[in-house]
Amino acid sequence: MSEVYALRRTRLRECCNAGGSAAALVTRPANVRYLAGPAPEGAVLLLGPAEDFLVCAAPAEDRSGQHRPDEALRMHTAPGTGGDPAVEAAGLAAAGGADSLAVEEHHLTVTRHRALGSAAPGLRLADVGGAVEQLRVVKDEEEISCLRIGAEIADQALGELLESILVGRTERHLALELERRLVDHGADGPAFATSVATGPNAGRPGHHPTDRRVEEGDFLSVCLGAAYRGYRCEIGRTFVIGTAPADWQIDLYNLVFAAQRAGRESLVPGAACRDVDRAARQVLDGAGYAAALPALTGHGVGLEIDEDPQLTPGTMGKLDACVPVTVEPGVHLPGRGGVRIDDTLVVRPEADGGPELLTITTKELLAL
Amino acid sequence: MSEVYALRRTRLRECCNAGGSAAALVTRPANVRYLAGPAPEGAVLLLGPAEDFLVCAAPAEDRSGQHRPDEALRMHTAPGTGGDPAVEAAGLAAAGGADSLAVEEHHLTVTRHRALGSAAPGLRLADVGGAVEQLRVVKDEEEISCLRIGAEIADQALGELLESILVGRTERHLALELERRLVDHGADGPAFATSVATGPNAGRPGHHPTDRRVEEGDFLSVCLGAAYRGYRCEIGRTFVIGTAPADWQIDLYNLVFAAQRAGRESLVPGAACRDVDRAARQVLDGAGYAAALPALTGHGVGLEIDEDPQLTPGTMGKLDACVPVTVEPGVHLPGRGGVRIDDTLVVRPEADGGPELLTITTKELLAL
């Protein structure tokens, strides 16, 4: 693994050097993890002009193997208590002879940025922008393998829930039950707060579970994911409760299913992100649901559950191979509920069989 | 409730006016909630020169009562998708005739701060600092009542766990079980990630649960809390597993108990924060554990689980009445485990009976 991290740091260093900075300070936690491996909370990474440092907040206690950052990195601990590792790192950069330090202005607060400037007054602070986030977009097979295992875990947790009795249980309890099952099957934990939505709540994006109980005739929509070795995937499905779905439920489900399939089928290397969004969106638009649609049809996943690329009408840029994304259109009708279908897939060339579906739970409309 | 929010906003406005700004922009979520009530995710609060606005990211869908911000506030929605409500609010402030806007520099990123400046170039951006956090330190009885209910819920969840069989179960499962019970008893959810630590992990502050199973002879330390109507409390206890604690376990437990009691007993209005820390710390120092101690002995709680005041050797300032704090000294011995005892209490004058203990689970050493 050490070579992987070193190679990623080399790519970032080249990018910073091209921008005129001999040193870079990475503070956003997912970016630190990407470049240095699992690091203690609050750790920051300094790509120095000569040497790289992982700077930690407090003396690293024995963490029983919970954190094993890249051993090729030199570790440095901010002295005293309450010291900011980023400020310490700025001092190290200046002491190492750097005259310019590229920082993550989209992550540092104004207050913290000013403290960096005060700690190393000779250092010019530049902006590294979203350089690390851009490196993270295309995944290697090791990363995809973590996502694949996470997706299997989520499929298992969801499958077990479907075998249990649902009527009468609350959204909150079903969500907690799913999270327990994720851990049972080997997840680090949930990839994000599990969403369970029943009846009029069903299909609402990002719904926070309530005390509403599952009733006969409800739509039930579920969105969950597992974190596995830091990587986060996502699956969403909608079911009906009871033996006979109503006609409007079947029609709405088929429509969202058609939109989601159109989105999935448009995932090819080189496709414009907004064209993927449009493929799914126009199915729903055409049926008169333009106003009921959320802002995005999908997004990248990886060390964070919401990464680039964004699949929206306004996104510039194209999809590359080996980019994992969600495809998750849905329709929510206020007062009635709705449908949401969400998969995680990896963009693959047609020669390799086309998009790789990671979340394989059936998308037939199940009546439970 | 509306008057409470309006009064809080008036106090902040006075504070900003004294600092020379006619308008203030509050972006930190807990601060927005304190001043405006439960608001949609991403919402920001503008205290305008004439009128106050709650500015939201997306058109507010029907949220089924999940979010009921103060109805006295004017709502405003950022147009289009992906628009930053803070940028929208800066535009509103400028349009309302403000020439200076106080912002939360400790919360806004450099990138976002710059976007505010660009959106309203005539507006001078000042810093409101931690003004809202300072207003939040002393709680009213309504807030304390939410913390009290949260503490009762945590006590119930913990009590039930103690009645179950523990040997052979993993830290992760015990933590999930506790979180399920918190929700069973009416919590919004856990106040923070529940920590369960066994054997050599016991007593380690902020331990993330692992797959280690509870064994005969272990110390077992648990730290959990409930969120109730947004307010977060904390309780931590340490137990021994098996019928006969070893002598070193009894000695270590008694020592930490004595330190925790010393901390609790020093909670009086007017006490210096660092004196409370010292009261607990010197008991452990005196027994030779100076190096094994964490940086802080306790902290405030409220809408966030870690608020001012901090009980550390370096904290300036005194405790006021009606300030809820944790008192949570502990000792962790690498390889052997340790003890941590954590209560949430409200500072009260002696005439009112002294500090009010919210977390009432016994602190006797239980052998389970």
CSV table of N, CA, C and O in Angstrom, one decimal, chain B residues 23 46-51 53 74 76 86-101 116 119-124:
chain,number,residue,atom,x,y,z
B,23,ALA,N,-25.4,44.6,10.8
B,23,ALA,CA,-26.0,43.3,10.4
B,23,ALA,C,-25.1,42.2,10.7
B,23,ALA,O,-23.8,42.4,10.8
B,46,LEU,N,-29.8,35.7,8.9
B,46,LEU,CA,-29.3,37.1,8.7
B,46,LEU,C,-30.1,38.0,9.7
B,46,LEU,O,-31.3,38.1,9.6
B,47,LEU,N,-29.3,38.6,10.6
B,47,LEU,CA,-29.9,39.7,11.4
B,47,LEU,C,-29.6,41.0,10.6
B,47,LEU,O,-28.5,41.5,10.5
B,48,GLY,N,-30.7,41.4,9.9
B,48,GLY,CA,-30.5,42.6,9.0
B,48,GLY,C,-30.6,43.9,9.8
B,48,GLY,O,-31.0,43.8,10.9
B,49,PRO,N,-30.3,44.9,9.1
B,49,PRO,CA,-30.4,46.2,9.8
B,49,PRO,C,-31.9,46.5,10.2
B,49,PRO,O,-32.2,47.0,11.2
B,50,ALA,N,-32.8,46.1,9.3
B,50,ALA,CA,-34.2,46.3,9.5
B,50,ALA,C,-34.9,45.1,9.9
B,50,ALA,O,-35.7,45.0,10.9
B,51,GLU,N,-34.7,44.0,9.3
B,51,GLU,CA,-35.5,42.8,9.4
B,51,GLU,C,-34.6,41.6,9.4
B,51,GLU,O,-33.5,41.6,8.9
B,53,PHE,N,-33.9,37.5,8.5
B,53,PHE,CA,-34.3,36.5,7.6
B,53,PHE,C,-33.7,35.1,7.9
B,53,PHE,O,-32.5,35.1,8.3
B,74,ARG,N,-38.8,36.0,8.9
B,74,ARG,CA,-39.1,35.9,7.5
B,74,ARG,C,-38.3,34.9,6.8
B,74,ARG,O,-37.1,34.8,7.1
B,76,HIS,N,-36.6,33.1,3.5
B,76,HIS,CA,-36.1,33.4,2.2
B,76,HIS,C,-35.4,32.2,1.6
B,76,HIS,O,-34.7,31.6,2.3
B,86,ALA,N,-25.6,31.6,2.3
B,86,ALA,CA,-24.9,32.6,3.0
B,86,ALA,C,-24.6,33.7,1.9
B,86,ALA,O,-24.6,34.9,2.3
B,87,VAL,N,-24.3,33.4,0.7
B,87,VAL,CA,-24.1,34.4,-0.3
B,87,VAL,C,-25.4,35.1,-0.6
B,87,VAL,O,-25.3,36.4,-0.7
B,88,GLU,N,-26.5,34.4,-0.7
B,88,GLU,CA,-27.8,35.0,-0.8
B,88,GLU,C,-28.0,36.1,0.3
B,88,GLU,O,-28.5,37.2,0.1
B,89,ALA,N,-27.7,35.7,1.5
B,89,ALA,CA,-27.9,36.5,2.7
B,89,ALA,C,-27.1,37.8,2.6
B,89,ALA,O,-27.5,38.9,3.0
B,90,ALA,N,-25.8,37.6,2.2
B,90,ALA,CA,-25.0,38.8,2.0
B,90,ALA,C,-25.6,39.8,1.1
B,90,ALA,O,-25.6,41.0,1.3
B,91,GLY,N,-26.2,39.3,0.0
B,91,GLY,CA,-26.9,40.2,-1.0
B,91,GLY,C,-28.0,40.9,-0.4
B,91,GLY,O,-28.3,42.1,-0.6
B,92,LEU,N,-28.8,40.1,0.5
B,92,LEU,CA,-30.0,40.7,1.2
B,92,LEU,C,-29.5,41.8,2.1
B,92,LEU,O,-30.2,42.9,2.2
B,93,ALA,N,-28.4,41.6,2.8
B,93,ALA,CA,-27.9,42.6,3.8
B,93,ALA,C,-27.5,43.9,3.0
B,93,ALA,O,-27.9,45.0,3.5
B,94,ALA,N,-26.8,43.7,1.9
B,94,ALA,CA,-26.4,44.9,1.1
B,94,ALA,C,-27.6,45.6,0.6
B,94,ALA,O,-27.7,46.9,0.7
B,95,ALA,N,-28.6,44.9,0.1
B,95,ALA,CA,-29.8,45.5,-0.5
B,95,ALA,C,-30.6,46.2,0.6
B,95,ALA,O,-31.3,47.1,0.4
B,96,GLY,N,-30.5,45.7,1.9
B,96,GLY,CA,-31.2,46.3,3.0
B,96,GLY,C,-30.5,47.5,3.5
B,96,GLY,O,-31.0,48.1,4.5
B,97,GLY,N,-29.4,47.9,2.9
B,97,GLY,CA,-28.7,49.1,3.3
B,97,GLY,C,-27.6,49.0,4.3
B,97,GLY,O,-27.0,50.0,4.8
B,98,ALA,N,-27.2,47.7,4.7
B,98,ALA,CA,-26.1,47.5,5.6
B,98,ALA,C,-24.8,47.9,4.9
B,98,ALA,O,-24.6,47.6,3.7
B,99,ASP,N,-23.8,48.5,5.6
B,99,ASP,CA,-22.5,48.7,5.0
B,99,ASP,C,-21.5,47.8,5.6
B,99,ASP,O,-20.4,47.6,5.1
B,100,SER,N,-21.9,47.1,6.7
B,100,SER,CA,-20.9,46.2,7.4
B,100,SER,C,-21.7,45.0,7.8
B,100,SER,O,-22.8,45.1,8.3
B,101,LEU,N,-21.1,43.8,7.7
B,101,LEU,CA,-21.8,42.5,8.0
B,101,LEU,C,-20.8,41.7,8.9
B,101,LEU,O,-19.7,41.4,8.4
B,116,LEU,N,-18.8,35.5,-0.4
B,116,LEU,CA,-19.6,36.6,0.2
B,116,LEU,C,-19.2,37.9,-0.2
B,116,LEU,O,-20.0,38.8,-0.5
B,119,ALA,N,-20.1,38.7,-3.7
B,119,ALA,CA,-21.5,38.9,-4.0
B,119,ALA,C,-22.0,40.2,-3.6
B,119,ALA,O,-23.0,40.7,-4.1
B,120,ALA,N,-21.3,40.8,-2.6
B,120,ALA,CA,-21.8,42.1,-2.1
B,120,ALA,C,-20.5,43.0,-1.9
B,120,ALA,O,-20.1,43.2,-0.7
B,121,PRO,N,-19.9,43.5,-3.0
B,121,PRO,CA,-18.6,44.1,-2.9
B,121,PRO,C,-18.7,45.4,-2.0
B,121,PRO,O,-17.6,45.8,-1.5
B,122,GLY,N,-19.8,46.0,-1.9
B,122,GLY,CA,-19.9,47.3,-1.1
B,122,GLY,C,-19.9,47.0,0.4
B,122,GLY,O,-19.8,47.9,1.2
B,123,LEU,N,-20.0,45.7,0.8
B,123,LEU,CA,-20.2,45.4,2.2
B,123,LEU,C,-18.9,45.1,2.8
B,123,LEU,O,-18.1,44.3,2.3
B,124,ARG,N,-18.6,45.7,4.0
B,124,ARG,CA,-17.4,45.4,4.7
B,124,ARG,C,-17.7,44.2,5.6
B,124,ARG,O,-18.7,44.1,6.4
